[in-house]
Coordinates of C-alpha atoms and ligand atoms in Angstrom, one line a residue:
M1 CA 0.0 0.0 0.0
A2 CA 1.3 3.5 -0.9
P3 CA 2.1 5.7 2.1
P4 CA -0.4 8.6 2.6
K5 CA 0.7 11.9 0.9
Q6 CA 1.8 14.4 3.4
E7 CA 2.8 18.0 3.2
P8 CA 5.6 19.4 5.3
I9 CA 4.5 21.2 8.5
H10 CA 5.1 24.9 7.8
R11 CA 6.2 27.6 10.3
N12 CA 4.2 30.7 9.7
T13 CA 6.5 33.2 11.5
L14 CA 9.5 32.6 9.4
G15 CA 10.6 35.9 7.7
M16 CA 8.9 38.1 10.3
I17 CA 10.7 40.6 12.4
N18 CA 11.2 38.6 15.7
I19 CA 11.5 40.3 19.1
D20 CA 10.5 37.3 21.2
P21 CA 13.0 37.1 24.1
L22 CA 12.9 33.3 23.9
Q23 CA 13.9 33.3 20.3
T24 CA 16.3 36.1 19.4
G25 CA 19.4 34.3 20.7
G26 CA 18.5 30.9 19.4
R27 CA 18.4 31.6 15.7
L28 CA 20.8 29.5 13.6
P29 CA 23.4 31.0 11.3
K30 CA 23.3 29.4 7.8
V31 CA 26.2 27.0 8.5
A32 CA 24.3 25.6 11.5
R33 CA 21.2 25.0 9.4
E34 CA 23.2 23.0 6.9
T35 CA 24.9 21.1 9.8
L36 CA 21.4 20.3 11.2
M37 CA 20.3 18.7 8.0
E38 CA 23.5 16.6 7.8
W39 CA 23.2 15.3 11.3
A40 CA 19.4 15.1 11.5
D41 CA 19.3 11.3 11.6
G42 CA 18.9 9.7 15.1
Y43 CA 22.1 8.9 16.9
S44 CA 24.1 10.2 13.9
I45 CA 26.7 11.5 16.3
C46 CA 27.4 8.0 17.6
D47 CA 29.2 6.5 14.6
Y48 CA 32.6 6.4 16.3
C49 CA 31.5 6.5 20.0
T50 CA 33.6 4.5 22.5
G51 CA 31.1 4.7 25.3
R52 CA 30.6 8.3 26.2
L53 CA 29.4 11.4 24.4
D54 CA 32.0 13.8 25.7
K55 CA 34.8 11.5 24.6
I56 CA 33.8 11.3 20.9
A57 CA 36.7 12.3 18.7
T58 CA 34.9 12.2 15.3
P59 CA 33.0 14.6 15.0
P60 CA 35.3 16.7 17.3
V61 CA 32.9 16.6 20.4
R62 CA 35.8 15.9 22.8
D63 CA 37.8 18.9 21.8
F64 CA 34.6 21.1 22.0
I65 CA 33.6 19.9 25.5
H66 CA 37.0 19.5 27.1
G67 CA 38.8 22.2 25.2
E68 CA 36.8 25.1 23.9
L69 CA 33.9 25.2 26.3
P70 CA 35.8 25.3 29.6
D71 CA 37.8 28.2 28.2
F72 CA 34.6 29.9 27.0
L73 CA 32.8 29.6 30.4
G74 CA 35.9 30.0 32.6
M75 CA 35.0 26.7 34.4
D76 CA 37.2 23.7 35.0
E77 CA 34.8 21.1 33.6
V78 CA 31.8 21.4 31.3
R79 CA 29.2 19.0 30.0
V80 CA 26.4 19.4 27.5
T81 CA 22.9 18.8 28.9
N82 CA 19.5 19.0 27.3
G83 CA 18.9 22.5 28.6
A84 CA 19.5 25.0 31.4
R85 CA 16.9 23.3 33.5
E86 CA 18.5 19.9 33.2
A87 CA 21.8 21.5 34.2
K88 CA 20.3 23.1 37.3
F89 CA 18.6 19.8 38.2
I90 CA 21.9 17.9 37.9
V91 CA 23.5 20.3 40.4
M92 CA 20.6 20.3 42.9
H93 CA 20.1 16.5 42.7
S94 CA 23.8 16.0 43.4
L95 CA 23.8 18.4 46.4
C96 CA 20.4 18.1 48.0
K97 CA 18.6 15.5 50.0
P98 CA 14.8 15.8 50.6
G99 CA 14.3 18.5 53.2
D100 CA 17.4 20.4 52.4
K101 CA 17.3 24.1 51.4
V102 CA 18.2 26.1 48.4
V103 CA 18.5 29.9 48.4
V104 CA 17.1 31.4 45.3
D105 CA 16.6 35.0 44.0
A106 CA 13.1 36.3 43.8
N107 CA 13.3 36.7 40.0
A108 CA 14.3 33.1 39.4
H109 CA 12.9 31.1 36.5
Y110 CA 10.0 28.7 37.3
T111 CA 12.3 25.8 36.4
T112 CA 14.5 26.6 39.3
F113 CA 11.6 26.1 41.6
L114 CA 10.6 22.9 39.8
C115 CA 14.2 21.6 40.2
A116 CA 13.9 22.1 43.9
E117 CA 10.5 20.5 44.1
R118 CA 11.7 17.5 42.1
C119 CA 14.6 17.1 44.7
E120 CA 12.1 17.6 47.5
A121 CA 14.2 20.6 48.6
E122 CA 12.8 23.9 49.9
A123 CA 13.4 27.1 48.0
V124 CA 14.2 30.0 50.3
I125 CA 13.8 33.4 48.5
V126 CA 16.1 36.3 48.4
P127 CA 13.7 39.2 47.9
S128 CA 13.8 41.8 45.2
S129 CA 13.3 45.6 45.7
G130 CA 9.9 45.3 43.8
R131 CA 8.5 47.7 41.3
P132 CA 10.1 49.5 39.4
D133 CA 13.6 48.2 39.7
Y134 CA 13.1 44.6 40.9
R135 CA 16.7 44.7 42.0
V136 CA 18.2 41.8 43.9
D137 CA 20.6 43.1 46.5
P138 CA 23.6 40.7 47.1
S139 CA 23.3 41.4 50.9
G140 CA 20.0 39.5 50.7
Y141 CA 22.1 36.3 50.2
N142 CA 23.8 37.0 53.5
E143 CA 20.6 37.0 55.4
A144 CA 19.0 34.1 53.5
I145 CA 22.0 31.9 54.0
D146 CA 22.3 32.7 57.7
E147 CA 18.6 31.9 58.1
A148 CA 18.3 28.8 55.9
D149 CA 21.7 27.0 56.1
P150 CA 21.3 25.9 52.5
E151 CA 23.2 23.3 50.5
L152 CA 23.2 25.6 47.4
A153 CA 22.5 29.1 46.3
V154 CA 21.2 30.1 42.9
L155 CA 21.4 33.5 41.1
T156 CA 19.5 34.1 37.9
W157 CA 21.9 36.2 35.8
P158 CA 20.2 38.0 34.2
D159 CA 16.7 37.0 35.3
G160 CA 14.2 36.2 32.5
K161 CA 11.6 38.7 33.7
Y162 CA 13.4 42.1 33.8
G163 CA 16.8 41.3 32.3
N164 CA 18.5 42.5 35.5
L165 CA 22.2 41.7 36.0
A166 CA 22.8 41.6 39.8
D167 CA 26.3 42.0 41.2
A168 CA 27.2 38.3 40.7
K169 CA 30.8 38.7 41.9
E170 CA 29.5 40.1 45.2
V171 CA 26.9 37.3 45.5
A172 CA 29.7 34.8 44.8
R173 CA 32.0 36.3 47.5
I174 CA 29.2 36.1 50.1
C175 CA 28.5 32.5 49.2
R176 CA 32.2 31.6 49.3
D177 CA 32.6 33.2 52.7
K178 CA 29.7 31.2 54.0
G179 CA 30.8 27.9 52.4
V180 CA 27.8 27.6 50.1
P181 CA 28.3 26.8 46.4
L182 CA 26.7 29.2 44.0
L183 CA 25.0 28.2 40.8
L184 CA 24.9 31.0 38.3
N185 CA 21.9 30.5 35.9
G186 CA 23.2 32.1 32.7
A187 CA 20.4 30.9 30.4
Y188 CA 20.0 34.5 29.1
A189 CA 23.7 35.3 29.3
V190 CA 26.0 32.6 28.0
G191 CA 26.2 33.0 24.2
R192 CA 25.1 36.6 24.3
M193 CA 27.5 38.3 26.5
P194 CA 30.9 37.5 28.1
V195 CA 30.6 35.2 31.1
D196 CA 33.7 34.1 33.0
G197 CA 32.9 31.8 35.9
N198 CA 36.5 32.1 37.1
R199 CA 36.3 35.9 37.5
I200 CA 32.8 35.8 39.0
G201 CA 33.9 33.0 41.4
C202 CA 30.8 30.8 41.2
S203 CA 30.8 27.0 41.6
F204 CA 28.4 26.2 38.7
I205 CA 27.1 27.8 35.5
S206 CA 24.0 26.7 33.6
A207 CA 23.4 27.7 30.1
S208 CA 20.8 27.3 27.4
G209 CA 21.8 26.5 23.8
H210 CA 18.4 27.1 22.2
K211 CA 17.9 30.4 24.1
S212 CA 21.3 32.0 23.8
M213 CA 23.8 30.0 21.8
A214 CA 22.3 29.9 18.3
S215 CA 21.5 26.2 18.7
S216 CA 18.7 24.0 17.6
G217 CA 17.6 22.7 21.0
P218 CA 16.9 21.3 23.4
I219 CA 20.5 21.7 24.6
G220 CA 22.3 23.4 27.4
L221 CA 25.6 23.4 29.3
L222 CA 26.7 22.8 32.8
G223 CA 30.0 24.2 34.0
A224 CA 31.5 23.2 37.3
S225 CA 34.5 24.3 39.3
G226 CA 37.2 21.7 40.0
E227 CA 36.0 21.5 43.6
Y228 CA 32.6 20.1 42.6
A229 CA 33.2 18.5 39.3
D230 CA 33.8 15.0 40.7
L231 CA 30.6 15.2 42.6
V232 CA 28.2 16.3 39.8
F233 CA 29.9 14.3 37.1
R234 CA 30.5 11.2 39.2
T235 CA 30.5 7.9 37.3
S236 CA 28.3 4.9 37.8
K237 CA 29.2 2.0 40.2
T238 CA 27.9 -0.5 37.6
Y239 CA 28.8 1.1 34.3
D240 CA 32.1 2.8 35.1
K241 CA 32.3 5.0 32.0
K242 CA 28.9 6.5 32.4
E243 CA 28.1 9.7 34.4
V244 CA 25.1 9.0 36.6
E245 CA 23.5 12.5 36.7
L246 CA 23.8 12.7 32.9
L247 CA 22.1 9.2 32.6
G248 CA 25.2 8.3 30.5
C249 CA 24.7 10.7 27.6
T250 CA 22.7 13.9 27.1
A251 CA 22.4 15.8 23.9
R252 CA 23.3 12.9 21.6
G253 CA 22.6 14.2 18.1
S254 CA 21.9 17.1 15.8
T255 CA 21.3 19.6 18.7
L256 CA 24.9 19.3 19.8
M257 CA 26.1 19.5 16.2
T258 CA 24.3 22.8 15.7
M259 CA 25.9 24.2 18.9
M260 CA 29.3 23.2 17.6
A261 CA 28.6 24.7 14.2
S262 CA 27.4 28.0 15.7
F263 CA 30.2 28.3 18.1
P264 CA 32.5 30.6 16.0
H265 CA 29.5 32.8 15.4
V266 CA 28.7 32.9 19.1
L267 CA 32.2 33.8 20.0
E268 CA 32.1 36.7 17.6
R269 CA 28.8 38.0 18.8
V270 CA 29.8 37.8 22.5
G271 CA 32.6 40.2 21.5
N272 CA 30.0 42.6 20.2
W273 CA 28.0 42.7 23.4
G274 CA 28.7 46.4 24.1
A275 CA 26.9 47.4 20.9
E276 CA 23.9 45.2 21.8
V277 CA 23.6 47.0 25.1
E278 CA 23.8 50.4 23.4
K279 CA 21.0 49.3 21.0
A280 CA 18.8 48.1 23.9
R281 CA 19.2 51.4 25.7
W282 CA 18.4 53.4 22.6
F283 CA 15.3 51.3 22.1
S284 CA 14.2 51.7 25.6
S285 CA 14.6 55.5 25.5
R286 CA 12.5 55.6 22.3
M287 CA 9.8 53.5 24.0
E288 CA 9.7 55.8 27.0
E289 CA 9.3 58.8 24.7
M290 CA 6.0 57.2 23.6
G291 CA 4.8 56.8 27.2
M292 CA 5.9 53.2 28.0
V293 CA 7.9 52.6 31.2
Q294 CA 10.8 50.3 31.3
M295 CA 11.0 48.2 34.5
G296 CA 14.2 46.8 35.9
Q297 CA 17.7 48.3 35.9
K298 CA 18.1 51.7 34.2
P299 CA 20.1 52.3 32.2
H300 CA 19.6 48.8 31.2
N301 CA 22.4 46.3 30.7
H302 CA 20.8 43.6 28.7
D303 CA 18.6 43.1 25.6
L304 CA 15.7 41.5 27.5
M305 CA 13.4 44.4 28.6
F306 CA 10.1 44.6 30.4
F307 CA 7.8 47.5 29.6
E308 CA 4.7 48.7 31.2
T309 CA 2.6 50.0 28.3
P310 CA -0.2 52.3 29.5
P311 CA -0.9 53.7 26.0
F312 CA -1.8 50.2 24.7
Y313 CA -3.9 49.5 27.7
E314 CA -5.9 52.6 27.1
I315 CA -6.4 51.6 23.4
S316 CA -7.4 48.0 24.4
K317 CA -10.5 49.3 26.3
T318 CA -12.2 50.4 23.1
A319 CA -10.3 48.6 20.3
K320 CA -11.9 46.0 18.1
G321 CA -10.7 42.7 19.4
G322 CA -10.1 44.2 22.9
R323 CA -6.8 43.2 24.3
Y324 CA -5.8 41.2 21.2
F325 CA -5.6 44.2 19.1
L326 CA -1.9 44.7 19.7
Y327 CA -1.0 41.2 18.6
R328 CA -3.1 41.5 15.5
E329 CA -1.8 44.9 14.5
L330 CA 1.8 43.7 14.9
K331 CA 1.1 40.5 13.0
K332 CA -0.3 42.6 10.1
R333 CA 3.0 44.5 10.0
G334 CA 5.1 41.3 10.0
I335 CA 6.3 41.7 13.7
H336 CA 6.3 38.6 15.9
G337 CA 7.2 38.2 19.6
I338 CA 4.7 40.1 21.8
K339 CA 2.5 37.6 23.6
P340 CA -1.1 37.6 22.4
G341 CA -3.5 39.3 24.8
L342 CA -1.0 41.4 26.6
T343 CA -1.5 45.2 26.6
K344 CA -0.6 46.4 30.1
F345 CA 2.9 45.2 29.9
F346 CA 5.2 42.9 27.9
K347 CA 8.7 41.9 27.4
L348 CA 10.8 41.9 24.3
S349 CA 14.4 41.5 23.2
T350 CA 16.4 43.5 20.8
F351 CA 19.2 41.0 20.5
G352 CA 20.6 40.5 17.0
V353 CA 17.7 42.5 15.5
P354 CA 19.0 45.0 13.0
E355 CA 18.3 48.7 14.0
G356 CA 16.2 49.1 10.8
D357 CA 13.9 46.4 12.0
L358 CA 13.7 47.9 15.4
E359 CA 12.8 51.2 13.8
K360 CA 9.9 49.4 12.1
V361 CA 8.7 48.1 15.5
L362 CA 8.9 51.5 17.0
N363 CA 7.0 53.0 14.1
A364 CA 4.4 50.4 14.4
F365 CA 3.9 51.2 18.1
S366 CA 3.7 54.9 17.4
E367 CA 1.3 54.6 14.5
M368 CA -1.1 52.6 16.7
I369 CA -0.9 55.2 19.4
R370 CA -1.5 58.1 17.0
S371 CA -4.4 56.4 15.1
N372 CA -6.2 55.6 18.3
G373 CA -5.4 58.7 20.2
Ligands
PLP1 C1 14.7 30.1 29.5 C2 15.2 30.0 30.9 C3 15.5 28.7 31.4 C4 15.2 27.4 30.8 O1 16.1 27.2 29.8 P1 16.0 25.7 29.1 O2 17.4 25.6 28.4 O3 14.9 25.7 28.2 O4 15.9 24.7 30.2 C5 16.0 28.7 32.7 N1 16.3 29.8 33.3 C6 16.1 31.0 32.9 C7 16.4 32.3 33.6 C8 15.5 31.2 31.6 O5 15.3 32.4 31.1

């Protein structure tokens, strides 16, 4: 019997201007797209495997994981994981027993709390200053650690809500003084901006390939300092080559190949971070001229920005389609990335978006305000 005819499943946002914070740092350069096709078959990476992913010499996975990545992160040992959340879970599961405590910043990603829950550990929160800055003061770690006596501290750097970069070095100093390892969650940092674990002084770094390293996910990284590497990357008692927390092998296919193919591009763009910050600040000031209010650190230090948008909320009260008007108007203009239904506030990212495209976004906003004002 002939197989049923089937059309490819199409993606209808391709070609649009994309300002979705989840997506701006995960787009593949051309060479990575080609690599993806070449390695698309399942387990394609395992042709010459001798028992462990990070030891594969052909393709050059070993050199990438044991050579380039430790240099890149400033950490003694690095492994690939299936995402930032998996990296965080590996750390927590290695360090925490049920009932233990983990100190976490108030702006932490939901997956940090889920990791703790899965380990049956309790998350103790370091508060933020609240609206409008939502700043996490390093001294909060002092108090939280004294109070909770935790096995681990986590700093989200930057956080995924406001794009705030807390003083990581100072948080690391406090944690070190108190003998508590610090996990720096760099899901929105590693692959966008320079991150040097050595200089910061953290014990772990988690990273997200599909969010910030131009990789076709799911893929992430876990970096560990020498002091903790043996613990988190410990090998099995029954299968002595296999690392237990990694369940032997993690990103075993095309996802890793795209990360490797994109790496030169990632190195280059990290060197261009200063210009990305300038662009974000310029965009923020143009938004504020229109009556939006940027939350979080100001001037801002990251491309992820949260805006309160009172002009759009006003329009939504009478607009056709109510609060969905904004999404629809943007879609009409070929702009993607603001969540449908939001008008009081939203976040967006300017990372890697050409200035001309950002100008189009700003013009779209200003047109909507003018034609409804
Ligand atoms: C996106 C994000 C994550 C999750 O990353 P995955 O690689 O998809 O697991 C974790 N933490 C923060 C702060 C994030 O923004």
